[in-house]
Short mmCIF file of C-alpha atoms and ligand atoms in Angstrom, two decimals:
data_model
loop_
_atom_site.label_atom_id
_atom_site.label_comp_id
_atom_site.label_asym_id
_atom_site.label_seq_id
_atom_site.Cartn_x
_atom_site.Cartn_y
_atom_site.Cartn_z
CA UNK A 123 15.49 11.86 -8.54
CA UNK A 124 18.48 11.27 -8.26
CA UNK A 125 22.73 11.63 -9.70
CA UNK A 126 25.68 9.82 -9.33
CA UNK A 127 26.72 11.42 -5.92
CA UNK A 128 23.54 11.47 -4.35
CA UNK A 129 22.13 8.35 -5.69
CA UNK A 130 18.48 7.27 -3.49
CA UNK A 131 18.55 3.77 -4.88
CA UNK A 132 20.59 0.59 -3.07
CA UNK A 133 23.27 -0.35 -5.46
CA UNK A 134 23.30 -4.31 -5.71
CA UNK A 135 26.03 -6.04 -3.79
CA UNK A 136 28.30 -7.07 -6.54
CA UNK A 137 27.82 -8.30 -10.37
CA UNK A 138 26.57 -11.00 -9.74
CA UNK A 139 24.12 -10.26 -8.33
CA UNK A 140 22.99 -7.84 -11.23
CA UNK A 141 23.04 -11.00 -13.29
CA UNK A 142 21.23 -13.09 -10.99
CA UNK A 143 18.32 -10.00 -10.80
CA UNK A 144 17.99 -9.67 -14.48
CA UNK A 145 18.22 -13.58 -15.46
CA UNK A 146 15.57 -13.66 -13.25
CA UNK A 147 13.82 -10.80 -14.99
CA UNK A 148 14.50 -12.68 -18.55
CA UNK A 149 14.15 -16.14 -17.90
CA UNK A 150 10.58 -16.60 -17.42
CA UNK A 151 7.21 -17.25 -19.30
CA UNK A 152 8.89 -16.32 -22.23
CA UNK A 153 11.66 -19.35 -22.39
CA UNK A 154 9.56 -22.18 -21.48
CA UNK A 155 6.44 -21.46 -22.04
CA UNK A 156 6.48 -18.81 -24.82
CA UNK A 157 9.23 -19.65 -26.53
CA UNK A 158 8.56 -23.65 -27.66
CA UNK A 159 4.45 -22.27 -28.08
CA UNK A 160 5.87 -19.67 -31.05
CA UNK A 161 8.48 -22.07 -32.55
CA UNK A 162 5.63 -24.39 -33.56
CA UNK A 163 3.31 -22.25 -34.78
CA UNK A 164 5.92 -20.71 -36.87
CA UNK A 165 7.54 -23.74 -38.61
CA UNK A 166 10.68 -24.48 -36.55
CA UNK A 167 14.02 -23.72 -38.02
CA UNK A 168 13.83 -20.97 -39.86
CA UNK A 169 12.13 -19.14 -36.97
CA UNK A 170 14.53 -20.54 -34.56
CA UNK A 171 17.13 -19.02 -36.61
CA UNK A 172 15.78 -15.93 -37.14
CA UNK A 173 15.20 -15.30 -33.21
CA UNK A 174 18.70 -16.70 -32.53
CA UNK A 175 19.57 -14.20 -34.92
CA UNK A 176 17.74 -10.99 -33.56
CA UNK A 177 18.71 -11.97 -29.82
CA UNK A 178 22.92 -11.66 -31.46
CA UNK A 179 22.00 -8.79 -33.57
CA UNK A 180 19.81 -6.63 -32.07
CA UNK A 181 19.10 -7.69 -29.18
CA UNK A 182 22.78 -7.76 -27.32
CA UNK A 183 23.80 -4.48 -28.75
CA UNK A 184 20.03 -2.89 -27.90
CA UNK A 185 20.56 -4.58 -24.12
CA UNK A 186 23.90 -3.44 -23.40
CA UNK A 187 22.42 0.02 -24.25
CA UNK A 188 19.31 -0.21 -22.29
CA UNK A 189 21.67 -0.77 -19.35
CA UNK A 190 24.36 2.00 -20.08
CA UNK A 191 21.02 4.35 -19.34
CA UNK A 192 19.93 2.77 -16.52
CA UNK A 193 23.15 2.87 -14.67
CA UNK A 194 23.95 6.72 -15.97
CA UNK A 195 20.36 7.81 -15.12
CA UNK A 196 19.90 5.63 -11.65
CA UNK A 197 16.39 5.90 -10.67
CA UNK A 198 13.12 4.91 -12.54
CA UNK A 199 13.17 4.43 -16.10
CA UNK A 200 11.04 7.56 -16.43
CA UNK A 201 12.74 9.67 -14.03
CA UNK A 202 16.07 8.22 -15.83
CA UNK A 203 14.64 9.44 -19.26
CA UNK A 204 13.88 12.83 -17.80
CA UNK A 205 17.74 13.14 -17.04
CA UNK A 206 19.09 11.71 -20.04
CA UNK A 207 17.01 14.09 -22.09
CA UNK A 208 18.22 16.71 -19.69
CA UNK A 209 22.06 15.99 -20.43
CA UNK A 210 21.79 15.15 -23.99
CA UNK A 211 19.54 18.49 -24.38
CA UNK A 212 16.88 16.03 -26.59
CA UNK A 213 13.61 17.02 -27.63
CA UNK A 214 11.00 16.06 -24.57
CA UNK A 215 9.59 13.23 -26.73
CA UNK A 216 12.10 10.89 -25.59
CA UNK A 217 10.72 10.83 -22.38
CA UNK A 218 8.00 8.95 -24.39
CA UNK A 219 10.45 6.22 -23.34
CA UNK A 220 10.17 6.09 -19.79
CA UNK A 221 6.34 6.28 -20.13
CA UNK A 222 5.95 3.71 -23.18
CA UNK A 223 7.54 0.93 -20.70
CA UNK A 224 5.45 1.57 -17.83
CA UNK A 225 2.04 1.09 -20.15
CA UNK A 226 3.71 -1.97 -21.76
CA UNK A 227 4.58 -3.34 -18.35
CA UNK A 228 1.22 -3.14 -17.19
CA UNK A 229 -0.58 -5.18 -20.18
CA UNK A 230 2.89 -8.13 -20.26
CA UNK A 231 2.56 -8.71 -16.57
CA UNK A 232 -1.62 -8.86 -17.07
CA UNK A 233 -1.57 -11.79 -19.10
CA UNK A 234 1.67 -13.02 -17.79
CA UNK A 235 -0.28 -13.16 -14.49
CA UNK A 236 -2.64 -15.57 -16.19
CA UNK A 237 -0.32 -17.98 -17.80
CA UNK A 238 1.56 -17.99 -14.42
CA UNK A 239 -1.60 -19.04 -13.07
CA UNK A 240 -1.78 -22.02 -15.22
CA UNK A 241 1.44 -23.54 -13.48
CA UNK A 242 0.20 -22.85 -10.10
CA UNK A 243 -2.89 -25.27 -11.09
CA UNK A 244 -1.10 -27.18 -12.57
CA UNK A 245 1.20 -27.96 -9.71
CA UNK A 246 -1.75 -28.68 -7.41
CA UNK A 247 -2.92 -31.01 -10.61
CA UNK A 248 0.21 -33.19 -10.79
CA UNK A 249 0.49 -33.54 -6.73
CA UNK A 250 -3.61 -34.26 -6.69
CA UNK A 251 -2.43 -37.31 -9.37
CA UNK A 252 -4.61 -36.06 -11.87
CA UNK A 253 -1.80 -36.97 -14.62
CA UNK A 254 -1.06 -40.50 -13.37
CA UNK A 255 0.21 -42.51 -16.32
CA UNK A 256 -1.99 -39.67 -18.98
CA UNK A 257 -1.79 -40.22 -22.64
CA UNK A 258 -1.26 -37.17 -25.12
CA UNK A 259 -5.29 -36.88 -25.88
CA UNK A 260 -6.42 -36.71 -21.99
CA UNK A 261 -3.57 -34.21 -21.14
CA UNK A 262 -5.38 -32.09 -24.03
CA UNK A 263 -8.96 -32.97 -22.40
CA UNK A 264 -7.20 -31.92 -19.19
CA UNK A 265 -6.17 -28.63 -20.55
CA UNK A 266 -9.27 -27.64 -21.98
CA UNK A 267 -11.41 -28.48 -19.15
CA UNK A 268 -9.30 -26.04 -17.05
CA UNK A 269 -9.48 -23.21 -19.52
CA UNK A 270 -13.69 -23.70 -19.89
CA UNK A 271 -13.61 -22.57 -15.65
CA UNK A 272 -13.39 -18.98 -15.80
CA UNK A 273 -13.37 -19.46 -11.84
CA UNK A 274 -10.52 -21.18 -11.65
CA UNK A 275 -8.43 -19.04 -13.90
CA UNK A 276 -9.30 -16.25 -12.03
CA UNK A 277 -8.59 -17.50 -8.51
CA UNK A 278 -5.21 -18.35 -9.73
CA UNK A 279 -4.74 -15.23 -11.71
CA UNK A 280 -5.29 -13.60 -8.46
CA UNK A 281 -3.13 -15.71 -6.41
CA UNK A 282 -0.41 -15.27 -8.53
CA UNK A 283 -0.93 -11.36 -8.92
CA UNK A 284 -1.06 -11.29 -4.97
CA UNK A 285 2.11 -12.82 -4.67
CA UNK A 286 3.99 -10.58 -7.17
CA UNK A 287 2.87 -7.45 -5.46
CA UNK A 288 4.00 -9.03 -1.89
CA UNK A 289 7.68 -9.09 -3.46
CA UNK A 290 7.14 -5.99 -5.07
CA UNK A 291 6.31 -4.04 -1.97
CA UNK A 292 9.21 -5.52 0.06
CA UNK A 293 11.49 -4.34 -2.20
CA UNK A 294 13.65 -5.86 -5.11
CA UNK A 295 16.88 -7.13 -3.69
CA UNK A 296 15.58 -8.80 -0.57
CA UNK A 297 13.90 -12.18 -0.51
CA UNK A 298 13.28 -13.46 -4.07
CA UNK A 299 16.74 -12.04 -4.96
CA UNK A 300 18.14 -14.47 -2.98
CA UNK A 301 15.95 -16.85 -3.48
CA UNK A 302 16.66 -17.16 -7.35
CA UNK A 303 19.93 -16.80 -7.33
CA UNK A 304 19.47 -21.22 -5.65
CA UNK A 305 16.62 -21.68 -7.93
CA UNK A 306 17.63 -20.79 -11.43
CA UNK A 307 19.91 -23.23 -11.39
CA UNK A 308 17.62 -26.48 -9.76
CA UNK A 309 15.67 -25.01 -13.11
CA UNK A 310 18.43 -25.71 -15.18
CA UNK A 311 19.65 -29.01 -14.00
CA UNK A 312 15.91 -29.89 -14.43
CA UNK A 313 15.56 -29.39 -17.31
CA UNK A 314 18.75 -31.51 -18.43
CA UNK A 315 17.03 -33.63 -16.58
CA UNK A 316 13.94 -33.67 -18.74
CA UNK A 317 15.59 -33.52 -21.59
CA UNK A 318 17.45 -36.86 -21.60
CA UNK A 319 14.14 -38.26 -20.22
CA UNK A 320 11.88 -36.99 -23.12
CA UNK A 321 14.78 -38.25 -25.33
CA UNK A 322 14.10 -41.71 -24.55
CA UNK A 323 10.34 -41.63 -24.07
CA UNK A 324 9.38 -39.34 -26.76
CA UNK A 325 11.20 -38.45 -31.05
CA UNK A 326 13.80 -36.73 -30.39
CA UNK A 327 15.43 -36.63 -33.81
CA UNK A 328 11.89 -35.35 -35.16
CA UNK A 329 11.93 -32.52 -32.27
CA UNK A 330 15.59 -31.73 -33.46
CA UNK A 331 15.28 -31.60 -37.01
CA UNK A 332 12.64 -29.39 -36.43
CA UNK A 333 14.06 -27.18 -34.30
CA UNK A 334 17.28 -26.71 -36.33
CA UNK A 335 17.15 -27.65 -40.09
CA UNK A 336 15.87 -24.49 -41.76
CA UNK A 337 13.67 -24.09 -44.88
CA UNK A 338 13.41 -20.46 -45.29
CA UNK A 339 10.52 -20.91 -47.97
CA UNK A 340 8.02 -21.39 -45.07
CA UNK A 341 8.76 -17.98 -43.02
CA UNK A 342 7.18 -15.32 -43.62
CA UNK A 343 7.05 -11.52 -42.73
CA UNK A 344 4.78 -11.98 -39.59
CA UNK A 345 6.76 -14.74 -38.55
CA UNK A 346 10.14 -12.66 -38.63
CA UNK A 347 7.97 -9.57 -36.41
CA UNK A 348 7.28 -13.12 -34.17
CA UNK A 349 10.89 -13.83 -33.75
CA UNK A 350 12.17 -9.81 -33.32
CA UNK A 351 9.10 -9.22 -30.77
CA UNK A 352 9.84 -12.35 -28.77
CA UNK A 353 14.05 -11.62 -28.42
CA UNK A 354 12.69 -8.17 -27.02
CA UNK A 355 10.46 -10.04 -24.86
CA UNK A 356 12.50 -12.96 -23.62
CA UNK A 357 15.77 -10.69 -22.77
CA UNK A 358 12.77 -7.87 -21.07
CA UNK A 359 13.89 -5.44 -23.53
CA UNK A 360 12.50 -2.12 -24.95
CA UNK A 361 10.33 -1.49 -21.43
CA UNK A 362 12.72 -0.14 -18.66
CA UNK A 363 12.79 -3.16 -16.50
CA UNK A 364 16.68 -3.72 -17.67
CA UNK A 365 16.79 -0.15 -17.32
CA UNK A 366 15.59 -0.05 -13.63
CA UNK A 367 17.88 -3.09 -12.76
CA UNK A 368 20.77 -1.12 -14.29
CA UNK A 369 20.47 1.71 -12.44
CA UNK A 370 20.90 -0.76 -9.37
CA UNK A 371 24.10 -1.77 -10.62
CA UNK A 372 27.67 -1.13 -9.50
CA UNK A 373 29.89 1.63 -11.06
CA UNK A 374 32.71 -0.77 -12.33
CA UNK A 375 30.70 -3.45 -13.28
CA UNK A 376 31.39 -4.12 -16.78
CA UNK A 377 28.38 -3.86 -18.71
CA UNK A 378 29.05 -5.62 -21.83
CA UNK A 379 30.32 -9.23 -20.37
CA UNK A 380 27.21 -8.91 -17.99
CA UNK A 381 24.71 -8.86 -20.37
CA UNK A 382 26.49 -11.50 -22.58
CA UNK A 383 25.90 -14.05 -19.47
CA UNK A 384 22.83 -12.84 -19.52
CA UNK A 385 21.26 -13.33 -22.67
CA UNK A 386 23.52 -16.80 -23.08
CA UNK A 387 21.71 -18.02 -20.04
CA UNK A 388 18.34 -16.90 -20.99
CA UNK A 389 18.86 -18.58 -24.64
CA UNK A 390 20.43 -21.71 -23.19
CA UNK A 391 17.08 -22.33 -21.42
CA UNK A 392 14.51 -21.70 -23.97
CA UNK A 393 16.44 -23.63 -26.53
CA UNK A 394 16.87 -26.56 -23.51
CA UNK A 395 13.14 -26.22 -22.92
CA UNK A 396 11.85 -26.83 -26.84
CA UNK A 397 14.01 -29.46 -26.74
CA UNK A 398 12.19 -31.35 -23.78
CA UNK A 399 8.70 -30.41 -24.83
CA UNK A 400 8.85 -31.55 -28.79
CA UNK A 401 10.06 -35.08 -28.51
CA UNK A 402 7.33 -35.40 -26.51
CA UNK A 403 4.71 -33.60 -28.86
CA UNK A 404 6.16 -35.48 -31.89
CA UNK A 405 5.50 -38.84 -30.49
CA UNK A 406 2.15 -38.36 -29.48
CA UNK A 407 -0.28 -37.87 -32.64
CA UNK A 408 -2.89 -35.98 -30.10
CA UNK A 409 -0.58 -33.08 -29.63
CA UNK A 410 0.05 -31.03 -32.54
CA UNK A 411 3.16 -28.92 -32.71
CA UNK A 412 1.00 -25.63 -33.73
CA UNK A 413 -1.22 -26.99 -30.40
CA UNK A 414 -0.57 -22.82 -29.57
CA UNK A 415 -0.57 -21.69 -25.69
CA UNK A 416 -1.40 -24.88 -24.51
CA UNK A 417 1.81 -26.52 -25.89
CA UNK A 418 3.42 -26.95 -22.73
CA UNK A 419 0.93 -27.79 -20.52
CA UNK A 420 -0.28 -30.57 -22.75
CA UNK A 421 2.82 -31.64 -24.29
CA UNK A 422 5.16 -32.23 -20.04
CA UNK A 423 2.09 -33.76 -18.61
CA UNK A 424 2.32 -36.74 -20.41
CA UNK A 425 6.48 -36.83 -19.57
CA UNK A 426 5.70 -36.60 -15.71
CA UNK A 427 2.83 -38.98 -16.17
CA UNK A 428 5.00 -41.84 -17.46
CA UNK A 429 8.10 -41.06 -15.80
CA UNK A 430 9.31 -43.03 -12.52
CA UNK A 431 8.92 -40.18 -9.80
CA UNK A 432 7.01 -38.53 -12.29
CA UNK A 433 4.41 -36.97 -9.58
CA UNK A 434 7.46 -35.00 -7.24
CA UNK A 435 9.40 -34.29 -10.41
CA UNK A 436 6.17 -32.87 -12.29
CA UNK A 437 5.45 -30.41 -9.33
CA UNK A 438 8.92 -29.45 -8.68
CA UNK A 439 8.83 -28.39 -12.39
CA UNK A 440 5.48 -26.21 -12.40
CA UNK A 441 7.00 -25.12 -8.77
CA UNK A 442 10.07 -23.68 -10.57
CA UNK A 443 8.17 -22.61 -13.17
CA UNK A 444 6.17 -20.54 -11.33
CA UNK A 445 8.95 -18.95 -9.41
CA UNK A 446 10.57 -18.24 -13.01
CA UNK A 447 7.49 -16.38 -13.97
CA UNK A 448 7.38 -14.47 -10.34
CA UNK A 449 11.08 -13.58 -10.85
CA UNK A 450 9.85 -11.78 -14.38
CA UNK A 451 6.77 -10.35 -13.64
CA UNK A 452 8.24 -8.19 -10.57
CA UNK A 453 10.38 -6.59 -13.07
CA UNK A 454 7.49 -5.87 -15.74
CA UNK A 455 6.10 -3.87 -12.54
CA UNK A 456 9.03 -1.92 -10.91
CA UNK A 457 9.39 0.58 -13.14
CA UNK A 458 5.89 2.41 -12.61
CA UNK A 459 6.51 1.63 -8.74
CA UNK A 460 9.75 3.11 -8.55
CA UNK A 461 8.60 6.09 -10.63
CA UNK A 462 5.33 6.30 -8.44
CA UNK A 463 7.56 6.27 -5.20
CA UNK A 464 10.49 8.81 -6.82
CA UNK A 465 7.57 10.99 -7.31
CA UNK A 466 6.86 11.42 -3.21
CA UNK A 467 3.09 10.49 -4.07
CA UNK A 468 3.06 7.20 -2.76
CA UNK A 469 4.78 4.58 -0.74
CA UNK A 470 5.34 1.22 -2.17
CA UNK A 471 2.38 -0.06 -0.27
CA UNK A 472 -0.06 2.31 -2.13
CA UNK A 473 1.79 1.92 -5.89
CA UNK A 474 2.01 -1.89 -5.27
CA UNK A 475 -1.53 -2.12 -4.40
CA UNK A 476 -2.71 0.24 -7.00
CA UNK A 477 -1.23 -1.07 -9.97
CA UNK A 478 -1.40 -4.48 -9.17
CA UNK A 479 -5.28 -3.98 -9.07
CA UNK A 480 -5.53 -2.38 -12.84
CA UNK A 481 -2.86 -5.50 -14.04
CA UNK A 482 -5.62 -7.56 -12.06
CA UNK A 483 -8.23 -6.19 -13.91
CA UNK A 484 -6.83 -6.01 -17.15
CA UNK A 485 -6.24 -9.68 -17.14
CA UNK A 486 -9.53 -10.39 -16.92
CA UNK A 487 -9.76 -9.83 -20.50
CA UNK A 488 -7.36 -12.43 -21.41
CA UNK A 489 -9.07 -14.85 -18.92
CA UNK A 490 -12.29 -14.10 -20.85
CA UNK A 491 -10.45 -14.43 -23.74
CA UNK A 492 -9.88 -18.30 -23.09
CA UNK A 493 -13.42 -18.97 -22.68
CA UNK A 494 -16.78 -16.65 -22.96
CA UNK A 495 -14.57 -13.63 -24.89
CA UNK A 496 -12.79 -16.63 -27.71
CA UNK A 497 -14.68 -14.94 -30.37
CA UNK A 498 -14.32 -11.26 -29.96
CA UNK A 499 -12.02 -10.36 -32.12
CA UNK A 500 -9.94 -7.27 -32.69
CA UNK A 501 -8.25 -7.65 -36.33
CA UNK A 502 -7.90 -11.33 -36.04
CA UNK A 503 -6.86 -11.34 -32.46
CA UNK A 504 -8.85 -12.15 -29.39
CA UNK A 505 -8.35 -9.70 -26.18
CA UNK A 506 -4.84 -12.04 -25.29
CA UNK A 507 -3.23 -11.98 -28.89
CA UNK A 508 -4.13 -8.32 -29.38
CA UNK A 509 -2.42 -7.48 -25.76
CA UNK A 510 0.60 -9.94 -26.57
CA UNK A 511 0.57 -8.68 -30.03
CA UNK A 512 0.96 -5.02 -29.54
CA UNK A 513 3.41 -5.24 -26.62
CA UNK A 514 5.56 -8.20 -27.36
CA UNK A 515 5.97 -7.38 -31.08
CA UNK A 516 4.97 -3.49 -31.36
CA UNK A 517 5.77 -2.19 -28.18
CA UNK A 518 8.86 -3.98 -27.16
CA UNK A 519 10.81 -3.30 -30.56
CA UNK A 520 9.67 0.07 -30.93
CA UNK A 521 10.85 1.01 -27.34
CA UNK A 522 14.06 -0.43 -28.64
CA UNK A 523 14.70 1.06 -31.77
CA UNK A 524 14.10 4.67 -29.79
CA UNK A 525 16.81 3.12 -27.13
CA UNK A 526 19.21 2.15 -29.68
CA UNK A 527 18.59 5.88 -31.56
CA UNK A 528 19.19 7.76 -28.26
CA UNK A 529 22.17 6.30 -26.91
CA UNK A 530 23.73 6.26 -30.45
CA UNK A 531 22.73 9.62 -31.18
CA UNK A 532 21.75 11.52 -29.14
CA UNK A 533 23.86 10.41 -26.19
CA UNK A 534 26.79 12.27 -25.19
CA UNK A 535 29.45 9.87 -26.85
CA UNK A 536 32.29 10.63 -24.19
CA UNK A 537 30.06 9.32 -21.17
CA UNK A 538 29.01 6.43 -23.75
CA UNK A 539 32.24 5.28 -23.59
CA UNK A 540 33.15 5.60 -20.35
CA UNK A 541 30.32 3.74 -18.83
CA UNK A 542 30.99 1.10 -21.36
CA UNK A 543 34.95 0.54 -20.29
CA UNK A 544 35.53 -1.59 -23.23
CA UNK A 545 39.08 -1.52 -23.74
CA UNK A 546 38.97 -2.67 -27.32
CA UNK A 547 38.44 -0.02 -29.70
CA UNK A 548 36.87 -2.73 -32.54
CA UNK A 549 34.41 -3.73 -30.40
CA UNK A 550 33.17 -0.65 -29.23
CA UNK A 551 33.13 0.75 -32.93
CA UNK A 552 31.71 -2.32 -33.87
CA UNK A 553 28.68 -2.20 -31.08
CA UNK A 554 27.86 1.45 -31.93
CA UNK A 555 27.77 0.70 -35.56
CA UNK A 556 25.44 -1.75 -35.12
CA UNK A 557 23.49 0.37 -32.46
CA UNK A 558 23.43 3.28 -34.65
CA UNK A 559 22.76 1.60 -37.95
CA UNK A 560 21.94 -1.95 -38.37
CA UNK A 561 19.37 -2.33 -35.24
CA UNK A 562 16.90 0.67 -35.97
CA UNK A 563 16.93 -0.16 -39.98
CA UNK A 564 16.44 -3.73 -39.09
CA UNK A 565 13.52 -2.96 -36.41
CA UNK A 566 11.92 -0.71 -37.97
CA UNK A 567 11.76 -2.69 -41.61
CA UNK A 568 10.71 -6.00 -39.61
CA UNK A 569 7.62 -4.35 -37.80
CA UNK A 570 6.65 -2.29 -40.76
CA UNK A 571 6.43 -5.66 -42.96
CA UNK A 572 4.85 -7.45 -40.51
CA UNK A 573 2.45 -5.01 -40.27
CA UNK A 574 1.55 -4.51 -43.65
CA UNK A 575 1.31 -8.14 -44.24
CA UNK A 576 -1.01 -8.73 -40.83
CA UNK A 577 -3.54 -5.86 -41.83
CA UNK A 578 -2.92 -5.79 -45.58
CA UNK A 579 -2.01 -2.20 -45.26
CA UNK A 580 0.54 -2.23 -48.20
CA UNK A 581 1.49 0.91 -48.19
CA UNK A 582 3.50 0.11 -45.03
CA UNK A 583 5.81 -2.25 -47.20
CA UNK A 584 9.18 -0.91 -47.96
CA UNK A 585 9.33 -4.30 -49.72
CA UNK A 586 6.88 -2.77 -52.10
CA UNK A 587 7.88 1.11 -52.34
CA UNK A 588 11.21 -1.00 -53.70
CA UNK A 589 9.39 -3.23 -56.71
N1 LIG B 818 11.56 -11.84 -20.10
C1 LIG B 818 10.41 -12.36 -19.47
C2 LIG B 818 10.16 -13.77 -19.94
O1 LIG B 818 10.81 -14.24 -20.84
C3 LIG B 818 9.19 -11.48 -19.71
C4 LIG B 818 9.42 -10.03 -19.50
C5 LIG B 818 9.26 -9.15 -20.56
C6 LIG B 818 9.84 -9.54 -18.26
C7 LIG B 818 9.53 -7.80 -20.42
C8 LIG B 818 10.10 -8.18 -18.11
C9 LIG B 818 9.94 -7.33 -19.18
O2 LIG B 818 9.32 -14.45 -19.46
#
């Protein structure tokens, strides 16, 4: 473990880098693939709202916080817990912190592996020509017949779980550090790209009225836990892997403006990727925009497949994609490593190898899950829903709302502010009001009506303790 003066951790090389490490950590799975997937099944609008909403609200204040930790505790989100809990003389509990993000980190980056897997076919599909001039009903057929070969999603489930642990056992700052810091942005400027191209081919003033004219009357309680667990999930909140970034950054750095680029970057490109994909699903009757997980790998397809320079553009776009995803799921796996290797029982070799093989495993289930496993069902949710359930919208949030209770309450206040070096006293009074207050009420009143409405436990419903 370690303290401010004898710190055992590299410190990044300047802010920027910090951004550049946890963009790369947020902008993933969750923006393009996730993000667009969710939106449709949930209505549009009022969903979009909602999760605009949550990322402002509670997800800013809960980030900046999650940071503030990181940077005062500098080593592993455990070991950083451990001190905090120390300082602040807190029950041991709230270590429960540390150790909550390490499990959820290990089922995310299981399926996460999986999906990632997807792009890495389907970059080997586009350059093969397999989606040469493909109309919205064969990109489904396309889909399908990749999900019914268990083989093939395993191979690539592998391959991609092989390459994350390579990164991870070099180390965090070297290679892909620098490597996404060129990429994001080729991301970005392809998707503008996209974007004006799936405005002429496809509905665009369907996909936009959709995605921004709100009727409240068709949201409901689920839908808001939806929009909460995926602002937790797209910003990689609630786990420790903005924690473990933090306590690589800088002393000065200013905290607050950082994780504003942040979280304006990683909502620029989810909002910039639902805007390519449903132009294209609303002028095509085969694609439907509730299509689920599939939604993006049917829906681009038939962009690249009637585009001119369709083929190179398609696979630089699952390319990036892919490198997005491998960005992410290093950080959904750094925290147990760095605890592992804090501890003196392992090198990174051994905790790389070791965890990567039960992530391996456990995304088996969610490989079965698209094929043999479809029908076992926990609640209503196959092996993939119930892991992306439980992390993304139980997990995530309630690692939060304990965040956003500790450094509001239990925190030493003096050291709050001081790490913070927000010269205005509004905004700091503002931020801890709304860290103290508003994001635990609001977090903890979303999940509890979800949940009561999912499982029909009622008694769960402060809704109805109210009536
Ligand atoms: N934020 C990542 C994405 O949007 C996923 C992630 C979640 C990464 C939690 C780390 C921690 O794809």
């Amino acid at each position: 473990m370690s303290d401010k003066a004898g710190r055992v951790h590299e410190t990044w090389s300047s802010r920027w880098t910090f951004i550049m490490a946890a963009t790369g950590s947020a902008v993933g799975l969750g923006n393009i693939w996730k993000f667009p997937y969710i939106a449709g099944e949930n209505g549009g609008g009022a969903f979009v709202l909602i999760y605009l909403f949550c990322i402002l609200a509670i997800g800013i204040p809960v980030m900046i916080a999650e940071v503030l930790m990181g940077r005062w505790g500098r080593s592993s989100p455990v070991h950083t817990m451990y001190k905090l809990v120390d300082d602040a003389k807190a029950p041991r509990i709230w270590h429960g912190i540390g150790w909550m993000g390490v499990v959820a980190g290990f089922i995310i980056l299981s399926y996460y592996s999986v999906i990632a897997g997807w792009a890495i076919r389907y970059f080997l599909q586009v350059a093969g020509g397999a989606i040469q001039s493909i109309d919205g009903q064969a990109a489904s057929d396309l889909f399908t017949s990749m999900l019914s070969s268990t083989g093939t999603l395993v191979f690539y489930h592998s391959l991609f779980m092989v390459m994350t642990m390579f990164v991870v056992i070099a180390g965090v700052t070297k290679g892909l550090g620098r490597a996404v810091r060129i990429l994001m942005p080729v991301l970005m400027v392809m998707l503008v790209i996209l974007l004006f191209f799936s405005m002429r081919i496809g509905d665009f003033p369907a996909a936009f009225k959709y995605l921004f004219s709100v009727d409240f009357s068709s949201l409901s309680g689920p839908a808001i836990l939806t929009a909460l667990g995926h602002a937790f999930f797209t910003l990689s909140l609630g786990m420790g892997a903005i924690m473990v970034y933090g306590a690589y950054m800088p002393d000065h750095a200013p905290i607050g403006k950082t994780v504003l680029t942040v979280a304006g970057l990683d909502t620029l490109v989810a909002l910039m990727a639902g805007l390519a994909i449903f132009p294209i699903v609303f002028a095509n009757t085969a694609i439907a925009p509730g299509e689920g997980p599939g939604l993006l790998f049917i829906s681009l397809p038939v962009a690249f497949g009637n585009m001119p320079g369709g083929m190179a553009f398609g696979m630089l776009f699952f390319a990036l994609v892919t490198v997005a995803a491998w960005s992410s799921s290093i950080s959904l796996i750094e925290p147990a490593v760095s605890w592992l290797v804090e501890t003196g029982k392992a090198t990174r070799l051994q905790a790389g190898v070791g965890f990567g093989l039960i992530c391996w495993l456990l995304g088996l289930g969610t490989v079965f899950s698209f094929g043999p496993w479809e029908d076992i069902r926990l609640f209503q949710f196959n092996f993939f829903e119930f892991a992306d359930f439980l992390t993304a919208n139980i997990m995530l949030p309630v690692g939060g709302l304990l965040m956003a209770i500790f450094v509001g309450w239990m925190m030493d206040q003096t050291i709050v502010r001081q790490e913070l070096d927000i010269e205005r006293d509004w905004v700091f009074n503002l931020w801890r009001a709304v860290l103290r207050v508003f994001s635990p009420i609001a977090i903890l009143w979303v999940t509890l009506e979800g949940l009561s409405d999912i499982f029909g436990w009622e008694w769960l419903s402060l809704m109805s303790w109210l009536s």
